[in-house]
Short mmCIF file of C-alpha atoms in Angstrom, two decimals:
data_model
loop_
_atom_site.label_atom_id
_atom_site.label_comp_id
_atom_site.label_asym_id
_atom_site.label_seq_id
_atom_site.Cartn_x
_atom_site.Cartn_y
_atom_site.Cartn_z
CA UNK A 297 11.11 -2.75 -23.38
CA UNK A 298 9.73 -5.42 -21.13
CA UNK A 299 6.70 -4.40 -19.10
CA UNK A 300 6.67 -4.52 -15.32
CA UNK A 301 5.39 -8.07 -15.25
CA UNK A 302 5.24 -9.20 -18.87
CA UNK A 303 7.05 -12.32 -17.68
CA UNK A 304 4.54 -15.14 -17.12
CA UNK A 305 5.61 -17.16 -14.07
CA UNK A 306 5.07 -20.94 -14.49
CA UNK A 307 2.36 -22.49 -12.28
CA UNK A 308 4.85 -24.94 -10.70
CA UNK A 309 6.76 -21.95 -9.22
CA UNK A 310 3.53 -20.77 -7.54
CA UNK A 311 2.78 -24.25 -6.22
CA UNK A 312 6.36 -24.63 -4.91
CA UNK A 313 6.19 -21.26 -3.10
CA UNK A 314 2.76 -22.21 -1.71
CA UNK A 315 4.14 -25.49 -0.31
CA UNK A 316 7.16 -23.70 1.20
CA UNK A 317 4.83 -21.15 2.88
CA UNK A 318 2.75 -23.93 4.45
CA UNK A 319 5.86 -25.76 5.68
CA UNK A 320 7.25 -22.54 7.19
CA UNK A 321 3.89 -21.89 8.92
CA UNK A 322 4.08 -25.34 10.52
CA UNK A 323 7.71 -24.68 11.45
CA UNK A 324 6.90 -21.39 13.20
CA UNK A 325 4.18 -23.10 15.31
CA UNK A 326 6.53 -25.96 16.23
CA UNK A 327 9.49 -23.67 17.05
CA UNK A 328 7.26 -21.59 19.36
CA UNK A 329 6.75 -24.70 21.53
CA UNK A 330 10.52 -25.00 22.12
CA UNK A 331 12.32 -23.01 24.80
CA UNK A 332 15.05 -21.16 22.90
CA UNK A 333 15.55 -18.56 25.61
CA UNK A 334 16.06 -15.13 24.06
CA UNK A 335 16.04 -16.67 20.55
CA UNK A 336 12.32 -17.49 20.23
CA UNK A 337 11.40 -14.07 18.86
CA UNK A 338 14.37 -13.69 16.45
CA UNK A 339 13.67 -17.18 15.04
CA UNK A 340 9.93 -16.42 14.65
CA UNK A 341 10.78 -13.15 12.88
CA UNK A 342 13.38 -14.85 10.64
CA UNK A 343 10.73 -17.36 9.50
CA UNK A 344 8.20 -14.55 8.93
CA UNK A 345 10.75 -12.54 6.91
CA UNK A 346 11.54 -15.63 4.79
CA UNK A 347 7.84 -16.16 4.10
CA UNK A 348 7.36 -12.48 3.23
CA UNK A 349 10.38 -12.62 0.88
CA UNK A 350 8.90 -15.63 -0.95
CA UNK A 351 5.55 -13.83 -1.38
CA UNK A 352 7.20 -10.58 -2.54
CA UNK A 353 9.65 -12.18 -4.98
CA UNK A 354 7.36 -14.79 -6.58
CA UNK A 355 3.66 -14.11 -5.90
CA UNK A 356 4.20 -10.36 -6.33
CA UNK A 357 6.60 -10.86 -9.27
CA UNK A 358 9.27 -8.51 -7.90
CA UNK A 359 11.96 -11.02 -8.95
CA UNK A 360 10.91 -10.38 -12.56
CA UNK A 361 10.29 -6.63 -12.18
CA UNK A 362 12.44 -3.68 -13.31
CA UNK A 363 15.08 -2.13 -11.03
CA UNK A 364 12.79 0.81 -10.25
CA UNK A 365 10.28 -1.51 -8.55
CA UNK A 366 13.08 -3.07 -6.49
CA UNK A 367 14.06 0.42 -5.28
CA UNK A 368 10.49 1.30 -4.24
CA UNK A 369 10.04 -2.03 -2.42
CA UNK A 370 13.40 -1.68 -0.65
CA UNK A 371 12.71 1.94 0.31
CA UNK A 372 9.42 0.93 1.97
CA UNK A 373 11.24 -1.55 4.18
CA UNK A 374 14.18 0.85 4.67
CA UNK A 375 11.85 3.44 6.22
CA UNK A 376 10.28 0.75 8.40
CA UNK A 377 13.77 -0.25 9.60
CA UNK A 378 14.56 3.44 10.19
CA UNK A 379 11.36 3.85 12.27
CA UNK A 380 12.18 0.72 14.26
CA UNK A 381 15.84 1.61 14.86
CA UNK A 382 15.04 5.17 15.97
CA UNK A 383 12.27 4.11 18.35
CA UNK A 384 14.15 1.17 19.84
CA UNK A 385 17.31 3.29 20.28
CA UNK A 386 15.21 5.78 22.26
CA UNK A 387 13.59 3.21 24.57
CA UNK A 388 16.75 1.18 25.13
CA UNK A 389 18.90 4.19 26.10
CA UNK A 390 16.39 6.11 28.24
CA UNK A 391 17.69 4.72 31.52
CA UNK A 392 21.37 5.23 30.71
CA UNK A 393 21.63 8.84 31.83
CA UNK A 394 19.94 10.34 34.86
CA UNK A 395 17.30 12.99 34.36
CA UNK A 396 18.66 16.42 35.36
CA UNK A 397 16.90 17.83 38.40
CA UNK A 398 15.63 14.53 39.77
CA UNK B 29 6.38 -0.84 -29.30
CA UNK B 30 3.16 0.60 -30.74
CA UNK B 31 2.20 -2.83 -32.05
CA UNK B 32 1.71 -4.04 -28.48
CA UNK B 33 -0.96 -1.40 -27.98
CA UNK B 34 -2.91 -2.50 -31.01
CA UNK B 35 -5.40 -5.30 -31.14
CA UNK B 36 -5.27 -7.86 -33.91
CA UNK B 37 -7.81 -5.77 -35.84
CA UNK B 38 -5.24 -2.98 -35.90
CA UNK B 39 -7.17 -0.55 -33.67
CA UNK B 40 -6.01 0.72 -30.29
CA UNK B 41 -6.78 -1.50 -27.30
CA UNK B 42 -9.82 -0.05 -25.47
CA UNK B 43 -7.97 -0.26 -22.12
CA UNK B 44 -5.06 1.92 -23.34
CA UNK B 45 -5.31 5.42 -21.87
CA UNK B 46 -4.52 8.20 -24.36
CA UNK B 47 -1.51 9.50 -22.41
CA UNK B 48 0.36 6.17 -22.64
CA UNK B 49 2.32 5.08 -25.67
CA UNK B 50 1.71 1.38 -25.16
CA UNK B 51 0.05 -1.14 -22.87
CA UNK B 52 3.38 -2.32 -21.37
CA UNK B 53 4.28 1.30 -20.52
CA UNK B 54 0.83 1.74 -18.96
CA UNK B 55 1.25 -1.45 -16.94
CA UNK B 56 4.68 -0.39 -15.71
CA UNK B 57 3.27 2.94 -14.50
CA UNK B 58 0.42 1.12 -12.72
CA UNK B 59 2.86 -1.29 -11.06
CA UNK B 60 5.04 1.56 -9.84
CA UNK B 61 2.01 3.41 -8.46
CA UNK B 62 0.74 0.27 -6.73
CA UNK B 63 4.11 -0.35 -5.09
CA UNK B 64 4.28 3.28 -3.89
CA UNK B 65 0.87 2.72 -2.31
CA UNK B 66 2.11 -0.52 -0.71
CA UNK B 67 5.26 1.24 0.62
CA UNK B 68 2.83 3.67 2.28
CA UNK B 69 0.92 0.68 3.66
CA UNK B 70 4.16 -0.68 5.16
CA UNK B 71 4.48 2.59 7.09
CA UNK B 72 0.76 2.55 7.98
CA UNK B 73 1.00 -0.90 9.59
CA UNK B 74 4.57 -0.12 10.72
CA UNK B 75 3.31 2.39 13.29
CA UNK B 76 1.22 -0.35 14.93
CA UNK B 77 4.10 -2.84 14.82
CA UNK B 78 6.34 -0.28 16.56
CA UNK B 79 3.71 0.37 19.24
CA UNK B 80 3.52 -3.41 19.69
CA UNK B 81 7.33 -3.69 20.02
CA UNK B 82 7.52 -0.96 22.67
CA UNK B 83 4.61 -2.22 24.80
CA UNK B 84 5.60 -5.87 24.47
CA UNK B 85 9.00 -5.00 25.96
CA UNK B 86 7.43 -2.91 28.73
CA UNK B 87 4.72 -5.44 29.64
CA UNK B 88 6.02 -8.81 28.48
CA UNK B 89 4.14 -10.88 31.11
CA UNK B 90 0.83 -9.23 30.23
CA UNK B 91 1.45 -9.83 26.50
CA UNK B 92 2.26 -13.50 27.15
CA UNK B 93 -0.90 -13.88 29.31
CA UNK B 94 -3.04 -12.21 26.63
CA UNK B 95 -1.45 -14.28 23.86
CA UNK B 96 -2.12 -17.53 25.74
CA UNK B 97 -5.84 -16.86 25.53
CA UNK B 98 -5.74 -16.82 21.72
CA UNK B 99 -6.47 -20.09 19.90
CA UNK B 100 -3.25 -21.13 18.12
CA UNK B 101 -5.12 -23.75 16.08
CA UNK B 102 -7.57 -21.19 14.70
CA UNK B 103 -4.69 -18.77 14.07
CA UNK B 104 -2.64 -21.42 12.23
CA UNK B 105 -5.65 -22.59 10.20
CA UNK B 106 -6.35 -18.98 9.25
CA UNK B 107 -2.71 -18.54 8.19
CA UNK B 108 -3.06 -21.60 5.93
CA UNK B 109 -6.40 -20.31 4.56
CA UNK B 110 -4.81 -16.97 3.70
CA UNK B 111 -1.81 -18.66 2.04
CA UNK B 112 -4.27 -20.76 -0.03
CA UNK B 113 -6.05 -17.53 -1.03
CA UNK B 114 -2.71 -16.05 -2.11
CA UNK B 115 -2.14 -19.11 -4.30
CA UNK B 116 -5.57 -18.82 -5.94
CA UNK B 117 -4.93 -15.08 -6.43
CA UNK B 118 -1.56 -15.80 -8.10
CA UNK B 119 -3.28 -18.42 -10.30
CA UNK B 120 -6.00 -15.88 -11.21
CA UNK B 121 -3.29 -13.44 -12.36
CA UNK B 122 -1.62 -16.27 -14.29
CA UNK B 123 -4.86 -17.44 -15.94
CA UNK B 124 -5.82 -13.90 -16.97
CA UNK B 125 -2.29 -13.27 -18.33
CA UNK B 126 -2.44 -16.28 -20.66
CA UNK B 127 -5.97 -15.50 -21.82
CA UNK B 128 -7.90 -18.11 -19.84
CA UNK B 129 -10.69 -15.85 -18.63
CA UNK B 130 -12.96 -18.68 -17.43
CA UNK B 131 -10.20 -20.06 -15.21
CA UNK B 132 -9.47 -16.56 -13.91
CA UNK B 133 -13.12 -16.22 -12.83
CA UNK B 134 -12.95 -19.52 -10.91
CA UNK B 135 -9.67 -18.55 -9.21
CA UNK B 136 -10.93 -15.06 -8.32
CA UNK B 137 -14.11 -16.50 -6.78
CA UNK B 138 -12.00 -19.09 -4.89
CA UNK B 139 -9.96 -16.21 -3.48
CA UNK B 140 -13.19 -14.49 -2.37
CA UNK B 141 -14.38 -17.73 -0.74
CA UNK B 142 -11.08 -18.29 1.13
CA UNK B 143 -10.98 -14.63 2.20
CA UNK B 144 -14.53 -15.03 3.56
CA UNK B 145 -13.54 -18.19 5.45
CA UNK B 146 -10.67 -16.22 7.02
CA UNK B 147 -13.04 -13.44 8.11
CA UNK B 148 -15.55 -16.02 9.41
CA UNK B 149 -12.89 -17.62 11.63
CA UNK B 150 -11.89 -14.12 12.77
CA UNK B 151 -15.52 -13.48 13.81
CA UNK B 152 -15.47 -16.70 15.89
CA UNK B 153 -12.26 -15.53 17.59
CA UNK B 154 -13.56 -11.99 18.23
CA UNK B 155 -16.79 -13.43 19.63
CA UNK B 156 -14.77 -15.47 22.15
CA UNK B 157 -13.00 -12.30 23.31
CA UNK B 158 -16.34 -10.48 23.78
CA UNK B 159 -17.72 -13.43 25.78
CA UNK B 160 -14.68 -13.39 28.07
CA UNK B 161 -14.74 -9.58 28.56
CA UNK B 162 -11.35 -9.21 26.87
CA UNK B 163 -12.37 -6.30 24.63
CA UNK B 164 -10.63 -3.08 25.76
CA UNK B 165 -12.96 -0.56 27.35
CA UNK B 166 -15.08 -0.14 30.50
CA UNK B 167 -16.16 -3.80 30.36
CA UNK B 168 -12.61 -5.19 30.21
CA UNK B 169 -11.70 -7.84 32.78
CA UNK B 170 -8.52 -9.94 32.89
CA UNK B 171 -10.30 -12.57 34.99
CA UNK B 172 -10.32 -15.07 32.10
CA UNK B 173 -6.52 -14.75 31.83
CA UNK B 174 -5.94 -15.82 35.45
CA UNK B 175 -3.70 -12.85 36.20
CA UNK B 176 -4.05 -10.03 38.75
CA UNK B 177 -2.64 -6.60 39.62
CA UNK B 178 -0.27 -4.80 37.26
CA UNK B 179 -0.22 -7.67 34.72
CA UNK B 180 -4.04 -7.68 34.55
CA UNK B 181 -4.10 -3.92 33.86
CA UNK B 182 -1.40 -4.15 31.15
CA UNK B 183 -3.22 -7.06 29.46
CA UNK B 184 -5.75 -4.49 28.22
CA UNK B 185 -2.92 -2.88 26.22
CA UNK B 186 -2.21 -6.24 24.58
CA UNK B 187 -5.86 -6.60 23.57
CA UNK B 188 -6.03 -2.99 22.35
CA UNK B 189 -3.14 -3.77 19.98
CA UNK B 190 -4.62 -7.19 19.10
CA UNK B 191 -7.90 -5.63 17.99
CA UNK B 192 -6.27 -2.64 16.28
CA UNK B 193 -3.82 -4.78 14.27
CA UNK B 194 -6.10 -7.70 13.36
CA UNK B 195 -8.99 -5.26 12.85
CA UNK B 196 -7.04 -3.09 10.42
CA UNK B 197 -5.88 -6.25 8.64
CA UNK B 198 -9.45 -7.59 8.43
CA UNK B 199 -10.62 -4.19 7.14
CA UNK B 200 -8.14 -4.54 4.26
CA UNK B 201 -9.71 -7.89 3.38
CA UNK B 202 -13.22 -6.46 3.61
CA UNK B 203 -12.08 -3.82 1.08
CA UNK B 204 -10.39 -6.43 -1.13
CA UNK B 205 -13.32 -8.85 -1.45
CA UNK B 206 -15.69 -6.51 -3.38
CA UNK B 207 -12.79 -5.57 -5.67
CA UNK B 208 -12.20 -9.30 -6.38
CA UNK B 209 -15.93 -9.78 -7.08
CA UNK B 210 -15.83 -6.85 -9.50
CA UNK B 211 -12.78 -8.35 -11.26
CA UNK B 212 -14.54 -11.75 -11.49
CA UNK B 213 -17.53 -10.00 -13.10
CA UNK B 214 -15.25 -8.18 -15.58
CA UNK B 215 -13.25 -11.35 -16.31
CA UNK B 216 -16.54 -13.19 -16.95
CA UNK B 217 -17.35 -10.47 -19.50
CA UNK B 218 -13.99 -11.14 -21.18
CA UNK B 219 -12.29 -7.88 -20.18
CA UNK B 220 -8.85 -9.43 -19.58
CA UNK B 221 -6.52 -11.33 -21.85
CA UNK B 222 -2.95 -11.66 -23.08
CA UNK B 223 -2.76 -7.92 -23.96
CA UNK B 224 -4.27 -6.57 -20.79
CA UNK B 225 -4.79 -7.90 -17.25
CA UNK B 226 -3.41 -4.97 -15.24
CA UNK B 227 -6.37 -4.66 -12.80
CA UNK B 228 -6.10 -8.36 -11.89
CA UNK B 229 -2.33 -8.05 -11.43
CA UNK B 230 -2.59 -4.87 -9.27
CA UNK B 231 -5.32 -6.38 -7.07
CA UNK B 232 -3.03 -9.41 -6.72
CA UNK B 233 -0.29 -7.16 -5.32
CA UNK B 234 -2.76 -5.75 -2.80
CA UNK B 235 -4.04 -9.19 -1.77
CA UNK B 236 -0.53 -10.62 -1.35
CA UNK B 237 0.45 -7.60 0.75
CA UNK B 238 -2.46 -8.31 3.10
CA UNK B 239 -1.19 -11.90 3.32
CA UNK B 240 2.29 -10.63 4.29
CA UNK B 241 0.85 -8.51 7.12
CA UNK B 242 -0.84 -11.63 8.52
CA UNK B 243 2.41 -13.62 8.16
CA UNK B 244 3.88 -11.21 10.76
CA UNK B 245 0.74 -10.84 12.90
CA UNK B 246 0.35 -14.59 13.47
CA UNK B 247 3.66 -15.30 15.31
CA UNK B 248 3.73 -11.89 17.02
CA UNK B 249 0.21 -12.06 18.46
CA UNK B 250 -0.47 -15.80 18.88
CA UNK B 251 2.91 -17.31 19.73
CA UNK B 252 4.30 -15.16 22.58
CA UNK B 253 6.00 -17.24 25.29
CA UNK B 254 4.25 -20.46 24.22
CA UNK B 255 6.94 -22.89 25.37
#
C-alpha cells in the first residue's frame, strides 16, 4: 500500500550524495588530464554512469520506489543501449565486407 | 486506504482527483507517468548522443580541437552549480513532504537562482563562440582552433553537436524555471503538505533528469583528448 515515494529520505542522505557528486566531478576533470590511452573515454563514462546512478537512486527516489518504476527506468536505458549497440555494430562492421560492384 | 485521502476534517483532500481512490494511488500513477515521460526523454537525447558517438569516431581530431576551445573551468563550475541545484531541489521535495512549506519556498527559489546562474554562464560561453566565429553556418571559421584542411571542416560538425546538445539541455532548464517559480508561489500559498506534494516531487524528477544529461555532456564535450 505504500505510495511511489511515501518514504521520506533523510537529509543526510541527500547531503552525502551531493558530496559524492562533487568529488566525482573533480575526479573526472583530474582523470581527463592523465594519458590513459584508449581508457580515457571508458573511465569518463564510468564516472558519469556512477554519478547518474546516485542521482537516480537517491535524488529521484528510485531506490525507494515500487518494482514497476524500476522496470520503466531500466527499459528507458535498455532502449538507449539497444540504439547504441545497433548503430555502433553498423559503423564498426561497414568496412569488413567489400561492396558488390565496386 | 481511504483515510489517507481524507483531511483531518474528514472531507476529501482538494487535490484528490475523482477517479483515484486515494492520494497515494494518485501519486503512484503520477510517478509512473513522469518516468514514462523521462524514458522518452532518454531516447530524445539518446539520438543526439548516438550522432555524437558516430561523428566523434569519424572525426576524432576535429572533436579534440573543438573541445580544446571550450573552457573546462566554466564547464566544471557549471557542473557544480547544477549539482547544487539538484540538492536544493531534493531539499525542496523533502521540506514539502514533511509539511515545511516556508522551507520548500526557499529551496525552490534557490533552485531557480542556481539554474539561472547555470544559464548565465552558458550565455558567457556561447558569446565566446560567436566572437570566435565558431557557430556553425556561413560565418563559421576554424581559425581560432589553429587547425586547417579536413580537420577544420569537420570541426563545424563538433560545434553543430555542441550547440544542439547544450542548447536542448538549456531549453529544458528554461522550461523548468517557470515551473519552479509556479511551485514556489503555490507552496507559499500553502498548497503542499504531508498529504500532498506530488507536483513538487514530479518537478524534482524532471530537474534531476536535466542534471543527469549535463553529467554526461560535461565529460563528452569538454574533456576530449585533454591530456
